[in-house]
Short mmCIF file of C-alpha atoms in Angstrom, two decimals:
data_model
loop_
_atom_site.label_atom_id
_atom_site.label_comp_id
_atom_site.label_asym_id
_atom_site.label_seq_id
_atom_site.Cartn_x
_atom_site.Cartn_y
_atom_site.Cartn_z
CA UNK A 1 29.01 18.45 9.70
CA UNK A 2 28.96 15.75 6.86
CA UNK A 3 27.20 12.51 7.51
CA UNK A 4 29.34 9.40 7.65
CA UNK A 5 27.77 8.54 4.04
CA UNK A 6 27.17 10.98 0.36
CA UNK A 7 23.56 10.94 -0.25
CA UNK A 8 22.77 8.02 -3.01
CA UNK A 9 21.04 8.51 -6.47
CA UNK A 10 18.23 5.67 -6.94
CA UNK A 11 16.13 5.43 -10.56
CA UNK A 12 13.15 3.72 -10.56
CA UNK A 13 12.22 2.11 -13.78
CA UNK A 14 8.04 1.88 -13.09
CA UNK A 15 6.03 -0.58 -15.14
CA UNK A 16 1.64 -1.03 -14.82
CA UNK A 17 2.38 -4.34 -12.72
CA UNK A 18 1.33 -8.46 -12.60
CA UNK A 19 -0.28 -10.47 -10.48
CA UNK A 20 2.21 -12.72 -8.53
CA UNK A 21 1.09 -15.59 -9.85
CA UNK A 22 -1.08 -17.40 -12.81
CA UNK A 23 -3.77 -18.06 -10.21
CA UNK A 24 -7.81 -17.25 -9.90
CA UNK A 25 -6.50 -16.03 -6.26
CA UNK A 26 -3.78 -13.99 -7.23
CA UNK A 27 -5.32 -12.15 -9.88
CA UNK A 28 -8.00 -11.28 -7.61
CA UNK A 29 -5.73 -9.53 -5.95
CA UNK A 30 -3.86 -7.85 -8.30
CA UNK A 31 -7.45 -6.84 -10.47
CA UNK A 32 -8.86 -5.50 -7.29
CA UNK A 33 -6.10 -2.92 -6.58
CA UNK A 34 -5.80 -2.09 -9.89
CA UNK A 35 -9.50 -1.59 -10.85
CA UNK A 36 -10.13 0.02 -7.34
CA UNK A 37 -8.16 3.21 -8.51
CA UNK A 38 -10.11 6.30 -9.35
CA UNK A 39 -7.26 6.91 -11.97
CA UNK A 40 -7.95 3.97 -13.87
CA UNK A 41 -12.03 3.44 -13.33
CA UNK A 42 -13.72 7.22 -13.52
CA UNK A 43 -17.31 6.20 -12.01
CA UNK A 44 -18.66 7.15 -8.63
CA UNK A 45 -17.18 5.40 -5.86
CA UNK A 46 -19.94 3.97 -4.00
CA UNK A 47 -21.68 2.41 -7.60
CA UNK A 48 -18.35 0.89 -8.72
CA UNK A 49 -17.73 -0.98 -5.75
CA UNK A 50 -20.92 -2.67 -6.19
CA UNK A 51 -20.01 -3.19 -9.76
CA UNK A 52 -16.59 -4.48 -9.07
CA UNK A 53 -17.44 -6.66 -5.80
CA UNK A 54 -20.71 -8.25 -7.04
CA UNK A 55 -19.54 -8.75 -11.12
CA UNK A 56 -16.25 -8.23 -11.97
CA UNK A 57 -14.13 -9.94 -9.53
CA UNK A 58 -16.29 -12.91 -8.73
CA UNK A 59 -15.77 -13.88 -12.69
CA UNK A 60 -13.15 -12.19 -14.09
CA UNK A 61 -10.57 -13.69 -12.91
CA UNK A 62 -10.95 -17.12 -13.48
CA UNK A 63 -11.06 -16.20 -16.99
CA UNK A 64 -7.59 -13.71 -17.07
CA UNK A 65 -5.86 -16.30 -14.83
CA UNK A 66 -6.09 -18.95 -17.45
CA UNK A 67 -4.74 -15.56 -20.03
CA UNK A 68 -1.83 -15.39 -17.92
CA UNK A 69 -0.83 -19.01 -17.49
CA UNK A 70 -0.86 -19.11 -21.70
CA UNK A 71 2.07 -16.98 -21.39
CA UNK A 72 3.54 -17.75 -17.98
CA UNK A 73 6.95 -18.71 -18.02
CA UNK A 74 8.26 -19.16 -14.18
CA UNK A 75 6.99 -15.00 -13.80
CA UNK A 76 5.33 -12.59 -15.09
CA UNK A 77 6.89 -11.63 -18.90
CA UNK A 78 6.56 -8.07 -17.91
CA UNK A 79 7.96 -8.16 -14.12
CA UNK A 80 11.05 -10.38 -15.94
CA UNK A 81 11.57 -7.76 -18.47
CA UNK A 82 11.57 -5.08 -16.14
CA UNK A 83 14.14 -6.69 -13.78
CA UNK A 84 16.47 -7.21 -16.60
CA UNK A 85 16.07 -4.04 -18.01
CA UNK A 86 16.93 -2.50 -14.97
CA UNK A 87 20.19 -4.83 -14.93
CA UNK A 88 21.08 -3.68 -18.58
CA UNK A 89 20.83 0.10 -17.03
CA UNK A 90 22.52 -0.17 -13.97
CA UNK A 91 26.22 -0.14 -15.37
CA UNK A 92 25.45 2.49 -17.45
CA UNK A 93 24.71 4.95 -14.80
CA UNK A 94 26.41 3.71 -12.32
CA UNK A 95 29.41 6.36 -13.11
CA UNK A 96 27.41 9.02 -14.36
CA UNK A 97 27.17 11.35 -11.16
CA UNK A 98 30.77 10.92 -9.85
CA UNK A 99 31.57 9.97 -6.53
CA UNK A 100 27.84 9.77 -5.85
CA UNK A 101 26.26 6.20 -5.81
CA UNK A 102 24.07 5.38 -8.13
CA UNK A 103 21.36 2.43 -8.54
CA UNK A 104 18.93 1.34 -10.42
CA UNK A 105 15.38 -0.56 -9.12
CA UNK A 106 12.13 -1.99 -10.41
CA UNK A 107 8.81 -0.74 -9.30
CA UNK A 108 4.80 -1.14 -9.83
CA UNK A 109 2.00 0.63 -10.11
CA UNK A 110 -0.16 -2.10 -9.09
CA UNK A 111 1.30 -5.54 -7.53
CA UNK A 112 4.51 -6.73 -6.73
CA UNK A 113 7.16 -4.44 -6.31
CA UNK A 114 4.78 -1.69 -5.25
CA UNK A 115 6.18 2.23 -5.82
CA UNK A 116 6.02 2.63 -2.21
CA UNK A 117 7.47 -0.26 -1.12
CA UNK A 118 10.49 0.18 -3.02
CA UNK A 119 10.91 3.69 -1.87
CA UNK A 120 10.42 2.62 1.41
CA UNK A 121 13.26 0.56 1.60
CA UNK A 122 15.07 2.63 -0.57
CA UNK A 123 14.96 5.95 2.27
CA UNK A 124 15.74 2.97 5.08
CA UNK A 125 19.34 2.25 2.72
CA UNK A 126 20.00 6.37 2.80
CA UNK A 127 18.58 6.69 -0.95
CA UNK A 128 18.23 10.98 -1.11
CA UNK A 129 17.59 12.13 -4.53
CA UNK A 130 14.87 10.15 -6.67
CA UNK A 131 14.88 9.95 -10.20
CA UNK A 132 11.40 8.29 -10.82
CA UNK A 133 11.28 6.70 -15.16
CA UNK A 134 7.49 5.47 -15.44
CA UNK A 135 7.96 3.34 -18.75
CA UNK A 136 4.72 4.52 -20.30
CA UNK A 137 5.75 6.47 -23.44
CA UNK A 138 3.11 8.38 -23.96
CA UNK A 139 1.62 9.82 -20.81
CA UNK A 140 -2.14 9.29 -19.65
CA UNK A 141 -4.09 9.52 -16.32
CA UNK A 142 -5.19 6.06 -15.94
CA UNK A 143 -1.37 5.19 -16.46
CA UNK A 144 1.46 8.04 -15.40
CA UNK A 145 -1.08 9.67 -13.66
CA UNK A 146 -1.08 6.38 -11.31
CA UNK A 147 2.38 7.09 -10.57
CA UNK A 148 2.15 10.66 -9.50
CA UNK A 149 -0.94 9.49 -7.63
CA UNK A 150 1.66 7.00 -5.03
CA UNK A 151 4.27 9.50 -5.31
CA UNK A 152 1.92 12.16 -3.48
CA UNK A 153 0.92 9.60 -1.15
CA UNK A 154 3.99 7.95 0.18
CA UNK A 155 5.43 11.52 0.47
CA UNK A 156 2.22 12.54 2.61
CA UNK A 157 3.89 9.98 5.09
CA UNK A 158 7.12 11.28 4.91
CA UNK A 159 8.54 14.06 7.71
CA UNK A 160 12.17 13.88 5.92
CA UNK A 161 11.43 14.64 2.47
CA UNK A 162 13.64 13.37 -0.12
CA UNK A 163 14.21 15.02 -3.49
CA UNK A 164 12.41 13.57 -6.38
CA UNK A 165 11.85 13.90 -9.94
CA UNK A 166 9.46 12.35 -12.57
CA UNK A 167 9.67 11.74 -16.35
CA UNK A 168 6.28 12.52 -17.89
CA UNK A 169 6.69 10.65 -21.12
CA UNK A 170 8.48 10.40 -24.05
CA UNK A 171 6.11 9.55 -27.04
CA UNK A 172 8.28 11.62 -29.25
CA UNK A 173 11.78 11.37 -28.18
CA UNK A 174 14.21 11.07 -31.15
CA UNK A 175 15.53 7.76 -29.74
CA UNK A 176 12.42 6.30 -28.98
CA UNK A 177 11.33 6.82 -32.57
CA UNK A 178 14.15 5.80 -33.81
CA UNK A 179 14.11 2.41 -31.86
CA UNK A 180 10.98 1.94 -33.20
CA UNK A 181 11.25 2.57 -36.51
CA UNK A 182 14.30 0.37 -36.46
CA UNK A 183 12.69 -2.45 -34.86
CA UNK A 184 10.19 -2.71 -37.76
CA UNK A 185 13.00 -2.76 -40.88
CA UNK A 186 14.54 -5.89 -38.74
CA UNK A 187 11.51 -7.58 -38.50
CA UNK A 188 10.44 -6.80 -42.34
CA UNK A 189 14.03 -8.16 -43.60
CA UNK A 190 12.73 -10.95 -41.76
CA UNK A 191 9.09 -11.44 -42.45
CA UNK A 192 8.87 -9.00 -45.21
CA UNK A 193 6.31 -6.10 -45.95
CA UNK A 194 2.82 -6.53 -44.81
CA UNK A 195 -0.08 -4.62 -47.26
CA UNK A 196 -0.61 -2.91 -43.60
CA UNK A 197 1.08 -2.08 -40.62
CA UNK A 198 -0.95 -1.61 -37.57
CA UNK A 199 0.06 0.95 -34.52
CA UNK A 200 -2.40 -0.16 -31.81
CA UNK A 201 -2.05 1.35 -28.46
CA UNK A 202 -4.21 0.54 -25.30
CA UNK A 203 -7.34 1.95 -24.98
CA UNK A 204 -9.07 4.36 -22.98
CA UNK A 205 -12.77 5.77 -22.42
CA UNK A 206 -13.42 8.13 -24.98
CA UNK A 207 -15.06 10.28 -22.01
CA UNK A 208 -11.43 10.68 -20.70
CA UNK A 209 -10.50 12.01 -23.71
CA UNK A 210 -13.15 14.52 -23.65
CA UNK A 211 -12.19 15.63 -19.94
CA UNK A 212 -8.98 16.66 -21.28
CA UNK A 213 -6.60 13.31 -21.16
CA UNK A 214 -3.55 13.85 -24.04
CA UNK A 215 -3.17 10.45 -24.40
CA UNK A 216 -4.73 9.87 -27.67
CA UNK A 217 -2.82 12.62 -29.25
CA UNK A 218 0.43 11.42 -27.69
CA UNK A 219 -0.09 8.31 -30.32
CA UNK A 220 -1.00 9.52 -33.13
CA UNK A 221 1.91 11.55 -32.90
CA UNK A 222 4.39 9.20 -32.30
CA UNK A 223 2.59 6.31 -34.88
CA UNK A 224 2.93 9.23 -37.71
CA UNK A 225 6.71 10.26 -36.28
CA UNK A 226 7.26 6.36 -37.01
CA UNK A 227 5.14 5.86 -40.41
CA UNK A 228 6.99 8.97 -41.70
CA UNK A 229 10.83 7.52 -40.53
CA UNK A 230 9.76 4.21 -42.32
CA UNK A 231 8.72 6.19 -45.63
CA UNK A 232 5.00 4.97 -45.35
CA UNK A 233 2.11 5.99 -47.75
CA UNK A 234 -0.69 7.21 -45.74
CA UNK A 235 -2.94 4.15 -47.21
CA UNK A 236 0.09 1.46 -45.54
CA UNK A 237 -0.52 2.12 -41.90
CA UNK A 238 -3.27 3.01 -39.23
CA UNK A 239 -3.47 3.59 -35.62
CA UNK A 240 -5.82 1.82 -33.35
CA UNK A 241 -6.70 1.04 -29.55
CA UNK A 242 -7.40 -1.93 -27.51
CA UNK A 243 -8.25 -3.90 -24.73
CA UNK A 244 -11.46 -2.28 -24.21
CA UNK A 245 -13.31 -3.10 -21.16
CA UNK A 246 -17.38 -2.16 -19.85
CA UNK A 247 -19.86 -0.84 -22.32
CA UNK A 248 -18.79 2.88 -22.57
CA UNK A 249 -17.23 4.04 -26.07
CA UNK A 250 -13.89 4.17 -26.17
CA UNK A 251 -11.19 5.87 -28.07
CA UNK A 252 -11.29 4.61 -31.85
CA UNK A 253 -10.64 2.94 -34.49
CA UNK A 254 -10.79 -0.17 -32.39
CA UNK A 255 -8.36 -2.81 -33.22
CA UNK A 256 -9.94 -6.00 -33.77
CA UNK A 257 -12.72 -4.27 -35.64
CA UNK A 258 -10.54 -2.77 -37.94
CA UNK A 259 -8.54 -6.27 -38.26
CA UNK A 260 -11.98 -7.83 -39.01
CA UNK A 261 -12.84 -5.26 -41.59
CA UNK A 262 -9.43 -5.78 -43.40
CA UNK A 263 -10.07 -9.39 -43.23
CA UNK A 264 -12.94 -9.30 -45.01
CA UNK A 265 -12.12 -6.82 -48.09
CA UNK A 266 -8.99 -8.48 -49.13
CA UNK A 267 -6.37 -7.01 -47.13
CA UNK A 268 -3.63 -10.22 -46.93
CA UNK A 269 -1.48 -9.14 -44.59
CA UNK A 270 -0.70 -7.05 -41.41
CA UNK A 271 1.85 -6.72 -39.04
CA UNK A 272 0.92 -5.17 -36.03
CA UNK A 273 3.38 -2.93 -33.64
CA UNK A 274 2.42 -1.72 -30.13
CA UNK A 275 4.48 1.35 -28.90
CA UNK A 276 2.64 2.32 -25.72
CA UNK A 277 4.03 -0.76 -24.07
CA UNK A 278 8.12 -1.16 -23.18
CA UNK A 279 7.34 -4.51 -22.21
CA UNK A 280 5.57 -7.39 -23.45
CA UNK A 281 2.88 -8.61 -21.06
CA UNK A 282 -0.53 -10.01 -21.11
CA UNK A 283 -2.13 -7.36 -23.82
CA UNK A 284 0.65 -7.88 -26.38
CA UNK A 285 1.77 -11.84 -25.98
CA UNK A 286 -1.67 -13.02 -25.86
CA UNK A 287 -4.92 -10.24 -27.08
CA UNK A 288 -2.37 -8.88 -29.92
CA UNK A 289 -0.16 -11.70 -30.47
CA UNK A 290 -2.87 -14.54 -30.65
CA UNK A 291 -6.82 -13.18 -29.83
CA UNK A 292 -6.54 -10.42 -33.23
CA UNK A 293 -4.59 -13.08 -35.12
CA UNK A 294 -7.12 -15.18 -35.10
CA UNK A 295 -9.96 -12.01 -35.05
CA UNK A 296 -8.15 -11.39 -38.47
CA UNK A 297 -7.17 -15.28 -39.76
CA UNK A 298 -10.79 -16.42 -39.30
CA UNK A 299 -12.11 -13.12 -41.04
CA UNK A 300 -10.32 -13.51 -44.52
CA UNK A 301 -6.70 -12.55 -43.53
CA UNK A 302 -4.28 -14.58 -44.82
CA UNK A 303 -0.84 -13.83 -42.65
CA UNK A 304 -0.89 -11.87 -39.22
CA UNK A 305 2.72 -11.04 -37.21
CA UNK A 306 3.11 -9.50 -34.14
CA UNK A 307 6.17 -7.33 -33.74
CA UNK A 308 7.36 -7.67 -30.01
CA UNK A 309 7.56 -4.53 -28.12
CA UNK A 310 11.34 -2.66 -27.63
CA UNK A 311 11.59 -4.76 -24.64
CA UNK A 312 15.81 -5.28 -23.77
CA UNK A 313 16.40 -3.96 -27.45
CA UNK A 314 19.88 -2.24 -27.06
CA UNK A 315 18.19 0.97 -28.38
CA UNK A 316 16.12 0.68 -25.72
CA UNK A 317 18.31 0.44 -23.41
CA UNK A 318 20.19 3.79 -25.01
CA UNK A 319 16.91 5.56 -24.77
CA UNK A 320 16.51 4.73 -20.68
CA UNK A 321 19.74 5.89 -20.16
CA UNK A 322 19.43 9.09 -22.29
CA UNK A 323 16.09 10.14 -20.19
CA UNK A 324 17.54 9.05 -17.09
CA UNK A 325 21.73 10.52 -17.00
CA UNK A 326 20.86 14.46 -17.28
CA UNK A 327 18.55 14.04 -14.66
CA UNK A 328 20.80 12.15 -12.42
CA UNK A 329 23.60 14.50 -13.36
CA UNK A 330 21.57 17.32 -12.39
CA UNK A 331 21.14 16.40 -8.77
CA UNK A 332 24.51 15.21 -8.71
CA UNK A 333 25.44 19.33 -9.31
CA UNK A 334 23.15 20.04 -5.83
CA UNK A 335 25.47 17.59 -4.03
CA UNK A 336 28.88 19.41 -5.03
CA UNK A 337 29.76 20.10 -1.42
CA UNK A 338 30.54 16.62 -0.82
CA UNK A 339 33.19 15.73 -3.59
#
C-alpha cells in the first residue's frame, strides 16, 4: 500500500558556514566548532585542545569579530548568498522529476544552518531521497571531507535510512570554467587588463598534501583550464594560496608574498580571482579584497582589483542546476511506481 504522500526530492546547497553574528561571543562559537574538527586541524587531540582553549580562542576572536563587522551587512555575506542562491535554484528544479516534489535548502558545515539540522527537519516534512551539492569546487578533506564527515554521523542516528547522494566537486566542469573565464572578460572590459592575474585559492598544510589530499592539484587544474580559455601567456597569470594559519608550511606560492614580490620589481597591476569560493565571505571581501591590496599598494603596486567570486552570476546558477537535475532525475526513475 502507497503512503498518503510521494516521497519528496530535497537538494542541499552546503557552504563552510558564519558565525551568527559580528560579535567576540559569537565567533567564539562558531571558531570553536569549526577549529575543533579533526578534518580541518590534523594534530593530536589532547595537545590541540590545549592549544585551542588556552591561545586561540581567548584572542582570536576579538580580532576576526572586528574582520567580520568590516563587511557585515545585516548577515553574514556568505549565509545571504547562499539563501538566495538557493532561491535562484529552486524554480529551476522544481519540475525536473515530475510529479515528485522537489526543494531546494541551505546548509553548513559549521554554524547556522547546521547539515544535520536541516536534514533533521527535512526527514520530520517526509523528505526521502537527498541530493547533497557541497559548493566547494574543488574537493579537499578539511572542506568536502567535512561534509561526508556529518553525513556519516547524522545517518549513524538514523533507523529509517533515507537515500542520499553527494557531489564531490567540480573543479573542472565545462560550465564552471566557463563561468569563470567569463566573469574575468566582464570585469577586464571594465577595469581593463592587469600585467597579472592572480588565481589564489585557500590554503592548506602542505603536510595534508603529502598524506594524499588532491586539493592542490584540483587548482592548478582548473586555474590553467581558465588561463588557457582566456588565451593567457604562461608569464600573465599564477596560482597561489591563502589564509594561512599556525606555523606549519603550507601549500605554496603564498599569496601575499608573491603580491609583495610583484610589488617590489615593477609589476603595476594585478587583478586577483578566487575560484575555490562560490561565495564571497570573510577571506575574499576583506584578506583578498582589502589586507593583499594594501600587502601589494604599500609594496610598489600601483592598481590592485578584486574580482568577486561567481556568487548569483546567472552562469552560476546554470552550473548548480546542471550538477544537481541528473541527479535528481535519477532518483526520480527509482520512484516510477508512484506516477
Amino acid at each position: 500500500m502507497k503512503p498518503e504522500l510521494p516521497p519528496r526530492i530535497a537538494v542541499l546547497l552546503v557552504n563552510l558556514g558564519t558565525p551568527d553574528e559580528p560579535t567576540a561571543p559569537a565567533v567564539r562559537r562558531y571558531l570553536k566548532q569549526f577549529l575543533s574538527d579533526p578534518r580541518v586541524i590534523e594534530i593530536p587531540k589532547f595537545l590541540w585542545a590545549i592549544i585551542l582553549n588556552l591561545f586561540v580562542l581567548p584572542s582570536r576572536p576579538k580580532r576576526v569579530a572586528k574582520a567580520y563587522a568590516s563587511i557585515w551587512e545585516g548577515d553574514s555575506p556568505i549565509r545571504k548568498i547562499l539563501k538566495r542562491q538557493v532561491e535562484l535554484l529552486a524554480p529551476r528544479l522544481a519540475d525536473s522529476a515530475g510529479p515528485f516534489r522537489v526543494s531546494v535548502h541551505p546548509a553548513m558545515s559549521y554554524g547556522n544552518p547546521g547539515l544535520p539540522e536541516v536534514m533533521d527537519t527535512l526527514r520530520g516534512e517526509g523528505v526521502d531521497h537527498f541530493v547533497i551539492l557541497p559548493l566547494f569546487p574543488q574537493y579537499s578533506a578539511s572542506s568536502g571531507g567535512a561534509v561526508y564527515d556529518a553525513l556519516t554521523k547524522w545517518t549513524l542516528k538514523q533507523r529509517n535510512l533515507p537515500n542520499y547522494t553527494i557531489v564531490k566537486d567540480y573543479f573542472a566542469h565545462p560550465l564552471y570554467i566557463q563561468a569563470l573565464a567569463d566573469s574575468v572578460r566582464r570585469f577586464q572590459a571594465e577595469h581593463g587588463k592587469p600585467d597579472k592575474l592572480m588565481f589564489s585559492f585557500h590554503g592548506i598544510p602542505q603536510p595534508y598534501a603529502d598524506k594524499g589530499d588532491p586539493y592542490p592539484s584540483r587548482c592548478k587544474c582548473t586555474a590553467a583550464q581558465v588561463a588557457h580559455a582566456l588565451g593567457l601567456q604562461e608569464d600573465e597569470w599564477i596560482i597561489s594560496f591563502q589564509s594561512r594559519f599556525g606555523k606549519q608550511e603550507w601549500v605554496k606560492p603564498y599569496t601575499d608574498v608573491v603580491l609583495e614580490d610583484w610589488g617590489k620589481s615593477g609589476v603595476r597591476s594585478v587583478q586577483v580571482i578566487s575560484p575555490a569560493f562560490s561565495a564571497d565571505c570573510l577571506e575574499t571581501l576583506e584578506e583578498l579584497a582589502i589586507e593583499n591590496r594594501d600587502n601589494f599598494l604599500n609594496a610598489g603596486g600601483q592598481e590592485y582589483h578584486y574580482i568577486p567570486a561567481l556568487n548569483l552570476d546567472e552562469a552560476h546558477i546554470d552550473l548548480l542546476e546542471a550538477l544537481s537535475v541528473p541527479l535528481v532525475k535519477g532518483w526520480a526513475g527509482t520512484l516510477e511506481g508512484w506516477a
